[in-house]
Structure formats: C-alpha cells, structure tokens
Amino acid sequence: MRVVMAEDNALLREGLILLLTSAGHEVVGVASTGPEVLPLLLERRPDVAVLDVRMPPGFRDEGLRAAVAARKELPELPVLVLSQYVEETYAAELLSCGARGIGYLLKDRVGRVDEFLDALDRVAAGGTALDPEVVTELMSRRRDNPLEALTPREREVLELMAQGHDNATIARMLVITERSVHKHIGNVFLKLRLPPTDSGHRRVRAVLAFLNA
C-alpha cells in the first residue's frame, strides 16, 4: 500500500514510517507542514493518506483543511486523520465530505499497533475507522435527531459500525449472535429509510446519517 504521511512531530513521524514499512507498506511522501500536504497528495496520488490535524505554521487545523481539500480534488482518496484530542467540529467537517474511506483516530490509538494497522487497512479499502471516543462525543451531542427512533441496542450496533467493525466483531463485542447483529442492522436500515436496492452502500450511508444527523 502506498502511503503519504503528514506529521510535524519528528519522533512520531519516524516511528510511523518504521511501523508502516515494517508492515509491508510504502511511504511515498512525507509532509511536516500544512501547506505541503495538498500538493504532495496531488503529485503522489497515494492509496491512503495519514494526516495530523494540527500542523505548522498555525497549529490549528492545517492538516484537516488539507484533508478536506484533498477529498474535493480526489474524491476517492482514503484519509486517516490523527488527532491529539477529540475535535468534534473537525471530525464533523471531514465526514461531511462523505463517510467512505474516512478514519479519525486519537494519537493514543497509534500505540496499539494492531488496531492502528487494522484501521488503516479498513480506511484504504473504503470503510470507516472512527475512534470510540470520537463516536461517543459525536453521539452525545446528537440527541435531537431522527436516530432517536433507534433502540439502545440498535444505537450500540450503529456506533460499532461507525468504528468500522464487521458483523462478526460486533457480535463478539456485544456478546450476541451474528444473526442478532444482522437483525439489528436491518432495523437500523429500515428506520433510516435506506432502501434494499442500495444494499452495497447502506452501511456507509447509515454511518453517515448517524454522524451528520
């Protein structure tokens, strides 16, 4: 997998490069400031971009702005954003570009190597990988919305879907059968009015409806 990385912290940047290359990926470009990111992405056209939210020169939202701009220029570009804290506004803005191929992880998650690499693979494949803390924050501020029709269990299932987990993993985490998970997901689709004819994209659309409601 060809990866472009944007990270201003030299120690973390070198650690990520070592981690990615050890896992068999190729780092084809590295940016250490916000203005470098978009030109590098347009030039290298990677399979996935790993971007820090806050980068020089302003240390505000340079990485996120580059991610949003890149998605507009390259709509199919998978983007995995790393942040020190849960930035609700930033997460919502990134997800407004479409949930397919989007990840948002807290940097603490990078230390859990298997989780990080799994999230990277899911995002590169067009799925989602949202940090549980990000999902919790977004969910807590979205109580007055159509998703209130969902039962507590259906909301749990949808939350885990937003994190990028498949049915088998959801079943294991909730200690229920895969058949039950399938039924809950069907109810979510029904309540969100996602038609069966759109079955190939209903998971992504359900996650997007949940995050943008």
mmCIF file of C-alpha atoms in Angstrom:
data_model
loop_
_atom_site.group_PDB
_atom_site.id
_atom_site.type_symbol
_atom_site.label_atom_id
_atom_site.label_comp_id
_atom_site.label_asym_id
_atom_site.label_seq_id
_atom_site.Cartn_x
_atom_site.Cartn_y
_atom_site.Cartn_z
ATOM 1 C CA MET A 1 0.000 0.000 0.000
ATOM 2 C CA ARG A 2 1.347 3.449 -0.943
ATOM 3 C CA VAL A 3 1.029 5.951 1.908
ATOM 4 C CA VAL A 4 1.533 9.715 2.173
ATOM 5 C CA MET A 5 2.045 10.941 5.729
ATOM 6 C CA ALA A 6 1.713 14.429 7.211
ATOM 7 C CA GLU A 7 3.058 14.783 10.750
ATOM 8 C CA ASP A 8 5.164 17.589 12.228
ATOM 9 C CA ASN A 9 6.393 15.676 15.292
ATOM 10 C CA ALA A 10 9.667 14.172 14.061
ATOM 11 C CA LEU A 11 9.727 11.356 16.622
ATOM 12 C CA LEU A 12 6.171 10.231 15.887
ATOM 13 C CA ARG A 13 6.712 10.675 12.151
ATOM 14 C CA GLU A 14 9.788 8.436 12.080
ATOM 15 C CA GLY A 15 8.046 5.901 14.291
ATOM 16 C CA LEU A 16 5.074 5.756 11.935
ATOM 17 C CA ILE A 17 7.329 5.376 8.906
ATOM 18 C CA LEU A 18 9.120 2.466 10.574
ATOM 19 C CA LEU A 19 5.826 0.907 11.592
ATOM 20 C CA LEU A 20 4.333 1.201 8.108
ATOM 21 C CA THR A 21 7.391 -0.092 6.278
ATOM 22 C CA SER A 22 7.705 -2.986 8.731
ATOM 23 C CA ALA A 23 4.101 -3.882 7.909
ATOM 24 C CA GLY A 24 4.931 -4.004 4.199
ATOM 25 C CA HIS A 25 3.608 -0.592 3.171
ATOM 26 C CA GLU A 26 5.489 2.023 1.142
ATOM 27 C CA VAL A 27 5.685 5.598 2.400
ATOM 28 C CA VAL A 28 5.827 7.572 -0.860
ATOM 29 C CA GLY A 29 5.730 11.066 0.606
ATOM 30 C CA VAL A 30 6.122 12.913 3.907
ATOM 31 C CA ALA A 31 4.955 16.428 4.827
ATOM 32 C CA SER A 32 5.840 18.309 8.004
ATOM 33 C CA THR A 33 3.791 21.493 7.432
ATOM 34 C CA GLY A 34 0.210 22.143 6.375
ATOM 35 C CA PRO A 35 0.933 23.880 3.035
ATOM 36 C CA GLU A 36 2.991 20.895 1.855
ATOM 37 C CA VAL A 37 0.168 18.394 2.185
ATOM 38 C CA LEU A 38 -2.207 19.031 -0.723
ATOM 39 C CA PRO A 39 0.489 19.442 -3.421
ATOM 40 C CA LEU A 40 2.148 16.243 -2.194
ATOM 41 C CA LEU A 41 -1.115 14.300 -2.306
ATOM 42 C CA LEU A 42 -1.936 15.550 -5.802
ATOM 43 C CA GLU A 43 1.542 14.658 -7.013
ATOM 44 C CA ARG A 44 1.891 11.190 -5.442
ATOM 45 C CA ARG A 45 -1.760 10.019 -5.581
ATOM 46 C CA PRO A 46 -1.318 7.519 -2.705
ATOM 47 C CA ASP A 47 -3.570 4.619 -1.775
ATOM 48 C CA VAL A 48 -4.199 6.297 1.592
ATOM 49 C CA ALA A 49 -3.182 9.490 3.397
ATOM 50 C CA VAL A 50 -2.337 9.639 7.117
ATOM 51 C CA LEU A 51 -2.668 13.233 8.314
ATOM 52 C CA ASP A 52 -2.221 15.053 11.609
ATOM 53 C CA VAL A 53 -4.970 17.608 12.342
ATOM 54 C CA ARG A 54 -2.806 20.394 13.766
ATOM 55 C CA MET A 55 0.349 21.275 11.843
ATOM 56 C CA PRO A 56 2.651 24.256 11.279
ATOM 57 C CA PRO A 57 2.534 27.116 10.672
ATOM 58 C CA GLY A 58 -0.569 27.824 12.787
ATOM 59 C CA PHE A 59 -1.045 24.538 14.669
ATOM 60 C CA ARG A 60 -4.828 24.907 14.323
ATOM 61 C CA ASP A 61 -6.435 22.790 11.622
ATOM 62 C CA GLU A 62 -3.955 22.804 8.737
ATOM 63 C CA GLY A 63 -3.925 19.027 8.352
ATOM 64 C CA LEU A 64 -7.694 18.790 8.402
ATOM 65 C CA ARG A 65 -8.052 21.607 5.850
ATOM 66 C CA ALA A 66 -5.655 19.746 3.602
ATOM 67 C CA ALA A 67 -7.675 16.536 4.056
ATOM 68 C CA VAL A 68 -10.947 18.285 3.137
ATOM 69 C CA ALA A 69 -9.309 19.959 0.119
ATOM 70 C CA ALA A 70 -7.786 16.642 -0.981
ATOM 71 C CA ARG A 71 -11.155 14.891 -0.814
ATOM 72 C CA LYS A 72 -12.596 17.566 -3.077
ATOM 73 C CA GLU A 73 -9.778 17.160 -5.592
ATOM 74 C CA LEU A 74 -9.532 13.379 -5.214
ATOM 75 C CA PRO A 75 -12.987 12.201 -4.008
ATOM 76 C CA GLU A 76 -11.919 8.557 -3.725
ATOM 77 C CA LEU A 77 -8.774 9.278 -1.687
ATOM 78 C CA PRO A 78 -8.906 7.359 1.629
ATOM 79 C CA VAL A 79 -7.882 9.609 4.525
ATOM 80 C CA LEU A 80 -6.941 8.602 8.070
ATOM 81 C CA VAL A 81 -6.738 11.635 10.356
ATOM 82 C CA LEU A 82 -4.809 11.592 13.635
ATOM 83 C CA SER A 83 -5.590 13.995 16.468
ATOM 84 C CA GLN A 84 -4.330 14.547 19.992
ATOM 85 C CA TYR A 85 -7.849 15.300 21.228
ATOM 86 C CA VAL A 86 -11.446 14.762 20.143
ATOM 87 C CA GLU A 87 -12.145 17.678 17.805
ATOM 88 C CA GLU A 88 -15.904 17.420 17.199
ATOM 89 C CA THR A 89 -16.086 20.223 14.645
ATOM 90 C CA TYR A 90 -13.121 18.880 12.704
ATOM 91 C CA ALA A 91 -14.482 15.343 12.673
ATOM 92 C CA ALA A 92 -17.910 16.517 11.510
ATOM 93 C CA GLU A 93 -16.406 18.661 8.741
ATOM 94 C CA LEU A 94 -14.281 15.836 7.427
ATOM 95 C CA LEU A 95 -17.206 13.432 7.492
ATOM 96 C CA SER A 96 -19.385 15.932 5.625
ATOM 97 C CA CYS A 97 -17.220 15.079 2.594
ATOM 98 C CA GLY A 98 -18.634 11.537 2.747
ATOM 99 C CA ALA A 99 -18.004 8.687 5.152
ATOM 100 C CA ARG A 100 -16.476 6.273 2.640
ATOM 101 C CA GLY A 101 -12.741 5.824 3.134
ATOM 102 C CA ILE A 102 -12.534 8.039 6.219
ATOM 103 C CA GLY A 103 -10.807 7.426 9.529
ATOM 104 C CA TYR A 104 -10.377 9.606 12.619
ATOM 105 C CA LEU A 105 -8.213 8.240 15.411
ATOM 106 C CA LEU A 106 -6.758 9.717 18.556
ATOM 107 C CA LYS A 107 -2.963 9.513 18.589
ATOM 108 C CA ASP A 108 -3.069 7.270 21.643
ATOM 109 C CA ARG A 109 -4.562 4.637 19.349
ATOM 110 C CA VAL A 110 -1.389 4.610 17.218
ATOM 111 C CA GLY A 111 0.447 2.969 20.116
ATOM 112 C CA ARG A 112 -1.843 -0.017 19.741
ATOM 113 C CA VAL A 113 -0.110 -1.247 16.619
ATOM 114 C CA ASP A 114 -2.585 -3.923 15.546
ATOM 115 C CA GLU A 115 -5.551 -1.562 15.968
ATOM 116 C CA PHE A 116 -3.836 1.184 14.004
ATOM 117 C CA LEU A 117 -2.844 -1.074 11.106
ATOM 118 C CA ASP A 118 -6.309 -2.627 11.037
ATOM 119 C CA ALA A 119 -7.879 0.850 10.917
ATOM 120 C CA LEU A 120 -5.528 1.850 8.097
ATOM 121 C CA ASP A 121 -6.490 -1.237 6.085
ATOM 122 C CA ARG A 122 -10.211 -0.574 6.590
ATOM 123 C CA VAL A 123 -9.923 3.047 5.500
ATOM 124 C CA ALA A 124 -7.812 2.150 2.451
ATOM 125 C CA ALA A 125 -10.477 -0.385 1.462
ATOM 126 C CA GLY A 126 -13.158 2.325 1.552
ATOM 127 C CA GLY A 127 -14.504 1.651 5.037
ATOM 128 C CA THR A 128 -14.586 3.756 8.178
ATOM 129 C CA ALA A 129 -12.405 3.730 11.265
ATOM 130 C CA LEU A 130 -13.590 6.150 13.918
ATOM 131 C CA ASP A 131 -12.062 6.250 17.373
ATOM 132 C CA PRO A 132 -14.603 5.101 20.004
ATOM 133 C CA GLU A 133 -14.094 8.371 21.901
ATOM 134 C CA VAL A 134 -14.867 10.376 18.748
ATOM 135 C CA VAL A 135 -18.050 8.405 18.164
ATOM 136 C CA THR A 136 -19.102 8.872 21.794
ATOM 137 C CA GLU A 137 -18.589 12.649 21.599
ATOM 138 C CA LEU A 138 -20.490 12.953 18.334
ATOM 139 C CA MET A 139 -23.275 10.741 19.633
ATOM 140 C CA SER A 140 -23.665 12.714 22.862
ATOM 141 C CA ARG A 141 -24.333 15.965 21.032
ATOM 142 C CA ARG A 142 -26.801 14.474 18.555
ATOM 143 C CA ARG A 143 -29.739 13.517 20.701
ATOM 144 C CA ASP A 144 -32.389 15.590 18.930
ATOM 145 C CA ASN A 145 -32.382 13.834 15.590
ATOM 146 C CA PRO A 146 -34.174 11.083 13.628
ATOM 147 C CA LEU A 147 -31.860 8.481 15.114
ATOM 148 C CA GLU A 148 -33.853 8.702 18.341
ATOM 149 C CA ALA A 149 -36.140 6.095 16.775
ATOM 150 C CA LEU A 150 -33.388 3.532 17.279
ATOM 151 C CA THR A 151 -33.389 1.295 20.331
ATOM 152 C CA PRO A 152 -30.381 1.396 22.700
ATOM 153 C CA ARG A 153 -29.088 -1.875 21.214
ATOM 154 C CA GLU A 154 -29.515 -0.592 17.646
ATOM 155 C CA ARG A 155 -27.570 2.527 18.588
ATOM 156 C CA GLU A 156 -24.802 0.348 20.053
ATOM 157 C CA VAL A 157 -24.638 -1.645 16.819
ATOM 158 C CA LEU A 158 -24.582 1.523 14.703
ATOM 159 C CA GLU A 159 -21.870 3.014 16.907
ATOM 160 C CA LEU A 160 -19.694 -0.063 16.353
ATOM 161 C CA MET A 161 -20.457 0.067 12.630
ATOM 162 C CA ALA A 162 -19.193 3.665 12.659
ATOM 163 C CA GLN A 163 -15.952 2.435 14.217
ATOM 164 C CA GLY A 164 -15.595 0.146 11.196
ATOM 165 C CA HIS A 165 -16.285 -3.250 12.770
ATOM 166 C CA ASP A 166 -17.836 -6.101 10.761
ATOM 167 C CA ASN A 167 -20.810 -8.168 11.925
ATOM 168 C CA ALA A 168 -18.723 -10.936 13.476
ATOM 169 C CA THR A 169 -16.705 -8.471 15.536
ATOM 170 C CA ILE A 170 -19.825 -6.599 16.644
ATOM 171 C CA ALA A 171 -21.406 -9.869 17.748
ATOM 172 C CA ARG A 172 -18.323 -10.760 19.765
ATOM 173 C CA MET A 173 -18.086 -7.315 21.398
ATOM 174 C CA LEU A 174 -21.783 -7.251 22.361
ATOM 175 C CA VAL A 175 -21.867 -10.961 23.260
ATOM 176 C CA ILE A 176 -24.759 -11.694 20.910
ATOM 177 C CA THR A 177 -25.131 -13.845 17.814
ATOM 178 C CA GLU A 178 -24.276 -12.669 14.308
ATOM 179 C CA ARG A 179 -27.904 -13.346 13.413
ATOM 180 C CA SER A 180 -28.971 -10.820 16.068
ATOM 181 C CA VAL A 181 -26.480 -8.290 14.727
ATOM 182 C CA HIS A 182 -27.862 -8.794 11.218
ATOM 183 C CA LYS A 183 -31.381 -8.222 12.530
ATOM 184 C CA HIS A 184 -30.407 -5.041 14.388
ATOM 185 C CA ILE A 185 -28.649 -3.687 11.314
ATOM 186 C CA GLY A 186 -31.731 -4.442 9.237
ATOM 187 C CA ASN A 187 -33.833 -2.458 11.698
ATOM 188 C CA VAL A 188 -31.367 0.445 11.512
ATOM 189 C CA PHE A 189 -31.594 0.464 7.711
ATOM 190 C CA LEU A 190 -35.383 0.364 7.900
ATOM 191 C CA LYS A 191 -35.647 3.219 10.411
ATOM 192 C CA LEU A 192 -33.181 5.342 8.434
ATOM 193 C CA ARG A 193 -35.167 4.630 5.258
ATOM 194 C CA LEU A 194 -32.236 3.103 3.402
ATOM 195 C CA PRO A 195 -33.712 1.020 0.570
ATOM 196 C CA PRO A 196 -32.690 -2.626 -0.068
ATOM 197 C CA THR A 197 -31.698 -1.675 -3.623
ATOM 198 C CA ASP A 198 -28.811 0.283 -2.099
ATOM 199 C CA SER A 199 -27.509 -2.698 -0.141
ATOM 200 C CA GLY A 200 -23.920 -2.244 -1.309
ATOM 201 C CA HIS A 201 -23.661 1.158 0.335
ATOM 202 C CA ARG A 202 -26.214 1.072 3.143
ATOM 203 C CA ARG A 203 -23.626 0.555 5.890
ATOM 204 C CA VAL A 204 -21.721 3.638 4.782
ATOM 205 C CA ARG A 205 -24.905 5.645 4.367
ATOM 206 C CA ALA A 206 -26.133 4.580 7.810
ATOM 207 C CA VAL A 207 -22.850 5.689 9.395
ATOM 208 C CA LEU A 208 -23.006 8.987 7.513
ATOM 209 C CA ALA A 209 -26.619 9.571 8.600
ATOM 210 C CA PHE A 210 -25.625 8.838 12.197
ATOM 211 C CA LEU A 211 -22.695 11.265 12.142
ATOM 212 C CA ASN A 212 -24.376 14.073 10.202
ATOM 213 C CA ALA A 213 -27.921 13.906 11.611
#
